[in-house]
JSON list of C-alpha atoms in Angstrom, two decimals:
[
{"chain": "A", "resi": 1, "resn": "GLY", "atom": "CA", "xyz": [0.00, 0.00, 0.00]},
{"chain": "A", "resi": 2, "resn": "ILE", "atom": "CA", "xyz": [2.11, 2.85, 1.26]},
{"chain": "A", "resi": 3, "resn": "ALA", "atom": "CA", "xyz": [5.27, 1.50, -0.39]},
{"chain": "A", "resi": 4, "resn": "LYS", "atom": "CA", "xyz": [3.52, 1.58, -3.77]},
{"chain": "A", "resi": 5, "resn": "PHE", "atom": "CA", "xyz": [2.78, 5.25, -3.18]},
{"chain": "A", "resi": 6, "resn": "PHE", "atom": "CA", "xyz": [6.31, 6.25, -2.14]},
{"chain": "A", "resi": 7, "resn": "GLU", "atom": "CA", "xyz": [8.31, 4.04, -4.53]},
{"chain": "A", "resi": 8, "resn": "PRO", "atom": "CA", "xyz": [7.64, 6.14, -7.67]},
{"chain": "A", "resi": 9, "resn": "ILE", "atom": "CA", "xyz": [8.62, 9.28, -5.75]},
{"chain": "A", "resi": 10, "resn": "VAL", "atom": "CA", "xyz": [11.88, 7.70, -4.55]},
{"chain": "A", "resi": 11, "resn": "VAL", "atom": "CA", "xyz": [12.63, 6.51, -8.10]},
{"chain": "A", "resi": 12, "resn": "PHE", "atom": "CA", "xyz": [11.81, 10.01, -9.39]},
{"chain": "A", "resi": 13, "resn": "VAL", "atom": "CA", "xyz": [14.27, 11.61, -6.94]},
{"chain": "A", "resi": 14, "resn": "ARG", "atom": "CA", "xyz": [16.89, 9.01, -7.79]},
{"chain": "A", "resi": 15, "resn": "ASP", "atom": "CA", "xyz": [16.57, 9.02, -11.59]},
{"chain": "A", "resi": 16, "resn": "ASP", "atom": "CA", "xyz": [15.43, 12.54, -12.42]},
{"chain": "A", "resi": 17, "resn": "ILE", "atom": "CA", "xyz": [17.18, 14.54, -9.72]},
{"chain": "A", "resi": 18, "resn": "ALA", "atom": "CA", "xyz": [20.22, 12.76, -8.26]},
{"chain": "A", "resi": 19, "resn": "ARG", "atom": "CA", "xyz": [21.45, 10.70, -11.19]},
{"chain": "A", "resi": 20, "resn": "VAL", "atom": "CA", "xyz": [21.03, 13.52, -13.70]},
{"chain": "A", "resi": 21, "resn": "ASN", "atom": "CA", "xyz": [22.58, 16.32, -11.62]},
{"chain": "A", "resi": 22, "resn": "ILE", "atom": "CA", "xyz": [25.26, 14.50, -9.62]},
{"chain": "A", "resi": 23, "resn": "GLY", "atom": "CA", "xyz": [26.30, 11.87, -12.10]},
{"chain": "A", "resi": 24, "resn": "GLU", "atom": "CA", "xyz": [26.25, 8.12, -12.38]},
{"chain": "A", "resi": 25, "resn": "ALA", "atom": "CA", "xyz": [29.51, 7.64, -10.49]},
{"chain": "A", "resi": 26, "resn": "SER", "atom": "CA", "xyz": [28.60, 9.22, -7.16]},
{"chain": "A", "resi": 27, "resn": "TYR", "atom": "CA", "xyz": [24.86, 9.91, -6.94]},
{"chain": "A", "resi": 28, "resn": "GLN", "atom": "CA", "xyz": [24.19, 6.96, -4.58]},
{"chain": "A", "resi": 29, "resn": "LYS", "atom": "CA", "xyz": [26.35, 8.51, -1.87]},
{"chain": "A", "resi": 30, "resn": "PHE", "atom": "CA", "xyz": [24.01, 11.52, -1.64]},
{"chain": "A", "resi": 31, "resn": "MET", "atom": "CA", "xyz": [20.67, 9.76, -2.03]},
{"chain": "A", "resi": 32, "resn": "PRO", "atom": "CA", "xyz": [19.97, 9.52, 1.72]},
{"chain": "A", "resi": 33, "resn": "TYR", "atom": "CA", "xyz": [20.36, 13.27, 2.15]},
{"chain": "A", "resi": 34, "resn": "LEU", "atom": "CA", "xyz": [18.38, 14.16, -0.97]},
{"chain": "A", "resi": 35, "resn": "LEU", "atom": "CA", "xyz": [15.52, 11.82, -0.10]},
{"chain": "A", "resi": 36, "resn": "THR", "atom": "CA", "xyz": [15.45, 13.08, 3.49]},
{"chain": "A", "resi": 37, "resn": "ALA", "atom": "CA", "xyz": [15.40, 16.71, 2.38]},
{"chain": "A", "resi": 38, "resn": "PHE", "atom": "CA", "xyz": [12.73, 16.06, -0.25]},
{"chain": "A", "resi": 39, "resn": "PHE", "atom": "CA", "xyz": [10.33, 14.17, 2.02]},
{"chain": "A", "resi": 40, "resn": "PHE", "atom": "CA", "xyz": [11.01, 16.40, 5.01]},
{"chain": "A", "resi": 41, "resn": "ILE", "atom": "CA", "xyz": [10.18, 19.56, 3.06]},
{"chain": "A", "resi": 42, "resn": "TRP", "atom": "CA", "xyz": [7.23, 18.03, 1.23]},
{"chain": "A", "resi": 43, "resn": "LEU", "atom": "CA", "xyz": [5.58, 16.40, 4.24]},
{"chain": "A", "resi": 44, "resn": "GLY", "atom": "CA", "xyz": [6.34, 19.39, 6.44]},
{"chain": "A", "resi": 45, "resn": "ASN", "atom": "CA", "xyz": [4.69, 21.69, 3.92]},
{"chain": "A", "resi": 46, "resn": "MET", "atom": "CA", "xyz": [1.68, 19.39, 3.65]},
{"chain": "A", "resi": 47, "resn": "LEU", "atom": "CA", "xyz": [1.28, 19.23, 7.44]},
{"chain": "A", "resi": 48, "resn": "GLY", "atom": "CA", "xyz": [1.56, 23.01, 7.53]},
{"chain": "A", "resi": 49, "resn": "LEU", "atom": "CA", "xyz": [-1.56, 23.17, 5.36]},
{"chain": "A", "resi": 50, "resn": "VAL", "atom": "CA", "xyz": [-3.66, 21.16, 7.82]},
{"chain": "A", "resi": 51, "resn": "PRO", "atom": "CA", "xyz": [-5.36, 23.65, 10.15]},
{"chain": "A", "resi": 52, "resn": "PHE", "atom": "CA", "xyz": [-5.06, 23.00, 13.86]},
{"chain": "A", "resi": 53, "resn": "PHE", "atom": "CA", "xyz": [-2.76, 19.99, 13.39]},
{"chain": "A", "resi": 54, "resn": "PRO", "atom": "CA", "xyz": [-0.43, 19.64, 16.40]},
{"chain": "A", "resi": 55, "resn": "GLY", "atom": "CA", "xyz": [3.05, 20.45, 15.22]},
{"chain": "A", "resi": 56, "resn": "GLY", "atom": "CA", "xyz": [1.67, 21.35, 11.81]},
{"chain": "A", "resi": 57, "resn": "ALA", "atom": "CA", "xyz": [3.21, 24.79, 11.78]},
{"chain": "A", "resi": 58, "resn": "ASN", "atom": "CA", "xyz": [4.55, 25.98, 8.48]},
{"chain": "A", "resi": 59, "resn": "LEU", "atom": "CA", "xyz": [8.07, 24.58, 8.78]},
{"chain": "A", "resi": 60, "resn": "THR", "atom": "CA", "xyz": [9.45, 26.26, 5.70]},
{"chain": "A", "resi": 61, "resn": "GLY", "atom": "CA", "xyz": [7.83, 29.54, 6.71]},
{"chain": "A", "resi": 62, "resn": "ASN", "atom": "CA", "xyz": [10.56, 29.73, 9.36]},
{"chain": "A", "resi": 63, "resn": "ILE", "atom": "CA", "xyz": [13.75, 31.13, 7.87]},
{"chain": "A", "resi": 64, "resn": "SER", "atom": "CA", "xyz": [15.96, 29.37, 10.44]},
{"chain": "A", "resi": 65, "resn": "PHE", "atom": "CA", "xyz": [14.58, 26.02, 9.26]},
{"chain": "A", "resi": 66, "resn": "THR", "atom": "CA", "xyz": [15.28, 26.77, 5.60]},
{"chain": "A", "resi": 67, "resn": "LEU", "atom": "CA", "xyz": [18.71, 28.18, 6.46]},
{"chain": "A", "resi": 68, "resn": "THR", "atom": "CA", "xyz": [19.59, 24.98, 8.34]},
{"chain": "A", "resi": 69, "resn": "LEU", "atom": "CA", "xyz": [18.62, 22.83, 5.35]},
{"chain": "A", "resi": 70, "resn": "ALA", "atom": "CA", "xyz": [20.62, 25.08, 3.03]},
{"chain": "A", "resi": 71, "resn": "LEU", "atom": "CA", "xyz": [23.65, 24.88, 5.33]},
{"chain": "A", "resi": 72, "resn": "PHE", "atom": "CA", "xyz": [23.44, 21.08, 5.21]},
{"chain": "A", "resi": 73, "resn": "THR", "atom": "CA", "xyz": [23.63, 21.33, 1.43]},
{"chain": "A", "resi": 74, "resn": "LEU", "atom": "CA", "xyz": [26.60, 23.70, 1.73]},
{"chain": "A", "resi": 75, "resn": "VAL", "atom": "CA", "xyz": [28.41, 21.28, 4.06]},
{"chain": "A", "resi": 76, "resn": "PHE", "atom": "CA", "xyz": [27.82, 18.37, 1.67]},
{"chain": "A", "resi": 77, "resn": "THR", "atom": "CA", "xyz": [29.02, 20.51, -1.22]},
{"chain": "A", "resi": 78, "resn": "LEU", "atom": "CA", "xyz": [32.17, 21.79, 0.49]},
{"chain": "A", "resi": 79, "resn": "PHE", "atom": "CA", "xyz": [33.27, 18.49, 2.02]},
{"chain": "A", "resi": 80, "resn": "SER", "atom": "CA", "xyz": [32.54, 16.51, -1.14]},
{"chain": "A", "resi": 81, "resn": "GLY", "atom": "CA", "xyz": [34.25, 18.97, -3.46]},
{"chain": "A", "resi": 82, "resn": "LYS", "atom": "CA", "xyz": [36.96, 17.38, -5.54]},
{"chain": "A", "resi": 83, "resn": "ARG", "atom": "CA", "xyz": [40.21, 18.93, -6.66]},
{"chain": "A", "resi": 84, "resn": "ASN", "atom": "CA", "xyz": [38.63, 20.26, -9.86]},
{"chain": "A", "resi": 85, "resn": "TYR", "atom": "CA", "xyz": [35.94, 22.12, -7.88]},
{"chain": "A", "resi": 86, "resn": "TRP", "atom": "CA", "xyz": [38.47, 23.86, -5.64]},
{"chain": "A", "resi": 87, "resn": "LYS", "atom": "CA", "xyz": [40.77, 24.58, -8.57]},
{"chain": "A", "resi": 88, "resn": "HIS", "atom": "CA", "xyz": [37.98, 26.48, -10.33]},
{"chain": "A", "resi": 89, "resn": "ILE", "atom": "CA", "xyz": [37.40, 28.54, -7.19]},
{"chain": "A", "resi": 90, "resn": "PHE", "atom": "CA", "xyz": [40.97, 29.40, -6.22]},
{"chain": "A", "resi": 91, "resn": "ALA", "atom": "CA", "xyz": [43.00, 29.02, -9.42]},
{"chain": "A", "resi": 92, "resn": "MET", "atom": "CA", "xyz": [40.77, 29.16, -12.46]},
{"chain": "A", "resi": 93, "resn": "PRO", "atom": "CA", "xyz": [42.54, 27.59, -15.42]},
{"chain": "A", "resi": 94, "resn": "GLY", "atom": "CA", "xyz": [43.32, 29.98, -18.25]},
{"chain": "A", "resi": 95, "resn": "VAL", "atom": "CA", "xyz": [42.73, 33.14, -16.21]},
{"chain": "A", "resi": 96, "resn": "PRO", "atom": "CA", "xyz": [45.65, 35.59, -16.00]},
{"chain": "A", "resi": 97, "resn": "TRP", "atom": "CA", "xyz": [46.97, 36.04, -12.47]},
{"chain": "A", "resi": 98, "resn": "PRO", "atom": "CA", "xyz": [45.95, 39.73, -12.16]},
{"chain": "A", "resi": 99, "resn": "LEU", "atom": "CA", "xyz": [42.32, 38.73, -12.76]},
{"chain": "A", "resi": 100, "resn": "LEU", "atom": "CA", "xyz": [42.54, 36.09, -10.05]},
{"chain": "A", "resi": 101, "resn": "VAL", "atom": "CA", "xyz": [42.59, 38.92, -7.50]},
{"chain": "A", "resi": 102, "resn": "ILE", "atom": "CA", "xyz": [39.07, 39.79, -8.62]},
{"chain": "A", "resi": 103, "resn": "MET", "atom": "CA", "xyz": [37.79, 36.35, -9.55]},
{"chain": "A", "resi": 104, "resn": "ILE", "atom": "CA", "xyz": [38.65, 34.48, -6.34]},
{"chain": "A", "resi": 105, "resn": "PRO", "atom": "CA", "xyz": [36.49, 36.73, -4.10]},
{"chain": "A", "resi": 106, "resn": "VAL", "atom": "CA", "xyz": [33.69, 36.56, -6.68]},
{"chain": "A", "resi": 107, "resn": "GLU", "atom": "CA", "xyz": [33.84, 32.76, -6.66]},
{"chain": "A", "resi": 108, "resn": "ILE", "atom": "CA", "xyz": [33.84, 32.66, -2.84]},
{"chain": "A", "resi": 109, "resn": "ILE", "atom": "CA", "xyz": [30.80, 34.96, -2.79]},
{"chain": "A", "resi": 110, "resn": "GLY", "atom": "CA", "xyz": [29.18, 32.58, -5.29]},
{"chain": "A", "resi": 111, "resn": "VAL", "atom": "CA", "xyz": [29.75, 29.64, -2.93]},
{"chain": "A", "resi": 112, "resn": "ILE", "atom": "CA", "xyz": [28.12, 31.60, -0.09]},
{"chain": "A", "resi": 113, "resn": "ALA", "atom": "CA", "xyz": [25.26, 32.84, -2.29]},
{"chain": "A", "resi": 114, "resn": "LYS", "atom": "CA", "xyz": [24.08, 29.34, -3.17]},
{"chain": "A", "resi": 115, "resn": "PRO", "atom": "CA", "xyz": [22.77, 28.42, 0.30]},
{"chain": "A", "resi": 116, "resn": "PHE", "atom": "CA", "xyz": [21.39, 31.94, 0.65]},
{"chain": "A", "resi": 117, "resn": "ALA", "atom": "CA", "xyz": [19.42, 31.44, -2.56]},
{"chain": "A", "resi": 118, "resn": "LEU", "atom": "CA", "xyz": [18.13, 28.07, -1.34]},
{"chain": "A", "resi": 119, "resn": "THR", "atom": "CA", "xyz": [17.09, 29.62, 1.97]},
{"chain": "A", "resi": 120, "resn": "VAL", "atom": "CA", "xyz": [15.26, 32.62, 0.57]},
{"chain": "A", "resi": 121, "resn": "ARG", "atom": "CA", "xyz": [13.60, 30.72, -2.29]},
{"chain": "A", "resi": 122, "resn": "LEU", "atom": "CA", "xyz": [12.02, 28.12, -0.03]},
{"chain": "A", "resi": 123, "resn": "PHE", "atom": "CA", "xyz": [11.12, 30.56, 2.76]},
{"chain": "A", "resi": 124, "resn": "ALA", "atom": "CA", "xyz": [9.63, 33.26, 0.55]},
{"chain": "A", "resi": 125, "resn": "ASN", "atom": "CA", "xyz": [7.52, 30.96, -1.60]},
{"chain": "A", "resi": 126, "resn": "MET", "atom": "CA", "xyz": [5.90, 29.16, 1.30]},
{"chain": "A", "resi": 127, "resn": "THR", "atom": "CA", "xyz": [5.41, 32.31, 3.39]},
{"chain": "A", "resi": 128, "resn": "ALA", "atom": "CA", "xyz": [3.86, 34.18, 0.47]},
{"chain": "A", "resi": 129, "resn": "GLY", "atom": "CA", "xyz": [1.09, 31.60, 0.17]},
{"chain": "A", "resi": 130, "resn": "HIS", "atom": "CA", "xyz": [0.21, 31.93, 3.83]},
{"chain": "A", "resi": 131, "resn": "ILE", "atom": "CA", "xyz": [0.21, 35.72, 3.61]},
{"chain": "A", "resi": 132, "resn": "ILE", "atom": "CA", "xyz": [-2.14, 35.61, 0.62]},
{"chain": "A", "resi": 133, "resn": "LEU", "atom": "CA", "xyz": [-4.53, 33.29, 2.49]},
{"chain": "A", "resi": 134, "resn": "LEU", "atom": "CA", "xyz": [-4.50, 35.56, 5.53]},
{"chain": "A", "resi": 135, "resn": "SER", "atom": "CA", "xyz": [-5.05, 38.62, 3.35]},
{"chain": "A", "resi": 136, "resn": "LEU", "atom": "CA", "xyz": [-8.00, 37.08, 1.56]},
{"chain": "A", "resi": 137, "resn": "THR", "atom": "CA", "xyz": [-9.57, 36.08, 4.86]},
{"chain": "A", "resi": 138, "resn": "GLY", "atom": "CA", "xyz": [-8.80, 39.49, 6.34]},
{"chain": "A", "resi": 139, "resn": "ILE", "atom": "CA", "xyz": [-10.78, 41.23, 3.57]},
{"chain": "A", "resi": 140, "resn": "ILE", "atom": "CA", "xyz": [-14.01, 40.00, 5.17]},
{"chain": "A", "resi": 141, "resn": "PHE", "atom": "CA", "xyz": [-13.11, 41.49, 8.55]},
{"chain": "A", "resi": 142, "resn": "THR", "atom": "CA", "xyz": [-11.56, 44.65, 7.15]},
{"chain": "A", "resi": 143, "resn": "PHE", "atom": "CA", "xyz": [-14.71, 45.68, 5.33]},
{"chain": "A", "resi": 144, "resn": "GLY", "atom": "CA", "xyz": [-16.99, 44.27, 8.05]},
{"chain": "A", "resi": 145, "resn": "ASN", "atom": "CA", "xyz": [-19.30, 42.80, 5.46]},
{"chain": "A", "resi": 146, "resn": "ALA", "atom": "CA", "xyz": [-20.11, 39.12, 4.98]},
{"chain": "A", "resi": 147, "resn": "GLY", "atom": "CA", "xyz": [-20.74, 39.84, 1.29]},
{"chain": "A", "resi": 148, "resn": "TRP", "atom": "CA", "xyz": [-16.99, 39.86, 0.74]},
{"chain": "A", "resi": 149, "resn": "ALA", "atom": "CA", "xyz": [-16.95, 36.20, 1.78]},
{"chain": "A", "resi": 150, "resn": "GLY", "atom": "CA", "xyz": [-18.53, 35.31, -1.57]},
{"chain": "A", "resi": 151, "resn": "LEU", "atom": "CA", "xyz": [-15.34, 36.50, -3.27]},
{"chain": "A", "resi": 152, "resn": "SER", "atom": "CA", "xyz": [-12.79, 35.80, -0.57]},
{"chain": "A", "resi": 153, "resn": "ILE", "atom": "CA", "xyz": [-13.63, 32.17, 0.23]},
{"chain": "A", "resi": 154, "resn": "PRO", "atom": "CA", "xyz": [-13.50, 30.82, -3.36]},
{"chain": "A", "resi": 155, "resn": "MET", "atom": "CA", "xyz": [-10.22, 32.66, -3.95]},
{"chain": "A", "resi": 156, "resn": "SER", "atom": "CA", "xyz": [-8.84, 31.28, -0.69]},
{"chain": "A", "resi": 157, "resn": "LEU", "atom": "CA", "xyz": [-9.82, 27.74, -1.70]},
{"chain": "A", "resi": 158, "resn": "PHE", "atom": "CA", "xyz": [-8.09, 28.22, -5.05]},
{"chain": "A", "resi": 159, "resn": "ILE", "atom": "CA", "xyz": [-4.90, 29.44, -3.34]},
{"chain": "A", "resi": 160, "resn": "TYR", "atom": "CA", "xyz": [-5.12, 26.56, -0.87]},
{"chain": "A", "resi": 161, "resn": "VAL", "atom": "CA", "xyz": [-5.28, 24.00, -3.70]},
{"chain": "A", "resi": 162, "resn": "LEU", "atom": "CA", "xyz": [-2.44, 25.82, -5.43]},
{"chain": "A", "resi": 163, "resn": "LYS", "atom": "CA", "xyz": [-0.40, 25.53, -2.24]},
{"chain": "A", "resi": 164, "resn": "LEU", "atom": "CA", "xyz": [-0.75, 21.73, -2.45]},
{"chain": "A", "resi": 165, "resn": "LEU", "atom": "CA", "xyz": [1.12, 21.90, -5.75]},
{"chain": "A", "resi": 166, "resn": "VAL", "atom": "CA", "xyz": [3.61, 24.43, -4.40]},
{"chain": "A", "resi": 167, "resn": "ALA", "atom": "CA", "xyz": [4.37, 22.16, -1.41]},
{"chain": "A", "resi": 168, "resn": "PHE", "atom": "CA", "xyz": [5.58, 19.43, -3.80]},
{"chain": "A", "resi": 169, "resn": "LEU", "atom": "CA", "xyz": [7.19, 21.89, -6.20]},
{"chain": "A", "resi": 170, "resn": "GLN", "atom": "CA", "xyz": [9.28, 23.55, -3.50]},
{"chain": "A", "resi": 171, "resn": "ALA", "atom": "CA", "xyz": [10.51, 20.18, -2.24]},
{"chain": "A", "resi": 172, "resn": "PHE", "atom": "CA", "xyz": [11.45, 19.28, -5.81]},
{"chain": "A", "resi": 173, "resn": "ILE", "atom": "CA", "xyz": [13.22, 22.60, -6.48]},
{"chain": "A", "resi": 174, "resn": "PHE", "atom": "CA", "xyz": [15.20, 22.52, -3.23]},
{"chain": "A", "resi": 175, "resn": "THR", "atom": "CA", "xyz": [16.27, 18.92, -3.83]},
{"chain": "A", "resi": 176, "resn": "MET", "atom": "CA", "xyz": [17.13, 19.55, -7.47]},
{"chain": "A", "resi": 177, "resn": "LEU", "atom": "CA", "xyz": [19.24, 22.63, -6.68]},
{"chain": "A", "resi": 178, "resn": "SER", "atom": "CA", "xyz": [20.96, 20.79, -3.85]},
{"chain": "A", "resi": 179, "resn": "ALA", "atom": "CA", "xyz": [21.80, 17.94, -6.22]},
{"chain": "A", "resi": 180, "resn": "LEU", "atom": "CA", "xyz": [23.01, 20.43, -8.81]},
{"chain": "A", "resi": 181, "resn": "PHE", "atom": "CA", "xyz": [25.32, 22.20, -6.33]},
{"chain": "A", "resi": 182, "resn": "ILE", "atom": "CA", "xyz": [26.65, 18.88, -5.04]},
{"chain": "A", "resi": 183, "resn": "GLY", "atom": "CA", "xyz": [27.05, 17.66, -8.63]},
{"chain": "A", "resi": 184, "resn": "GLU", "atom": "CA", "xyz": [29.21, 20.69, -9.48]},
{"chain": "A", "resi": 185, "resn": "ALA", "atom": "CA", "xyz": [31.47, 19.88, -6.55]},
{"chain": "A", "resi": 186, "resn": "VAL", "atom": "CA", "xyz": [31.93, 16.17, -7.31]},
{"chain": "A", "resi": 187, "resn": "ALA", "atom": "CA", "xyz": [32.21, 16.48, -11.08]},
{"chain": "A", "resi": 188, "resn": "VAL", "atom": "CA", "xyz": [35.30, 14.90, -12.52]},
{"chain": "A", "resi": 189, "resn": "GLU", "atom": "CA", "xyz": [37.69, 17.03, -14.51]},
{"chain": "A", "resi": 190, "resn": "HIS", "atom": "CA", "xyz": [36.96, 17.25, -18.21]},
{"chain": "A", "resi": 191, "resn": "ASP", "atom": "CA", "xyz": [38.48, 18.95, -21.24]}
]
């Protein structure tokens, strides 16, 4: 029963996210992290949509939660980085040495910007949906007229259904970008 539901999702994460972005040689090493991040974000977002569920707070609406997940990705990226990854950050091949003075800080900022982008993307998208729902509900009370409920409630239901899609989509995007960043670090040197 439940295994038949989760198996296609696990295969999807393995084949369409990890294998494609990390590479055939080393994707299996990162599958536990990618699957954990995917299901943790997805199920956390889904539980955050259930009203009055104990512990069902919007996990990804908390920036410290999304920052922690992004820092895990950064740690995996930095500690898995191969020689080629570090060479492109600190001694880019084919770049004259005077330009290295400019390029090295830019590359270091790029390494730091990746987890920042993961953090803000996940946090902002999930928080925006909750703010829209609260705003649509608040219209009824702001104008003090139940007539606004005829417009506000159908729009809120539409946004709520859209958030079901966004919950999965944000888990997918976070996992895909994490796999992409890790894949850049573990890529073998090529011509």
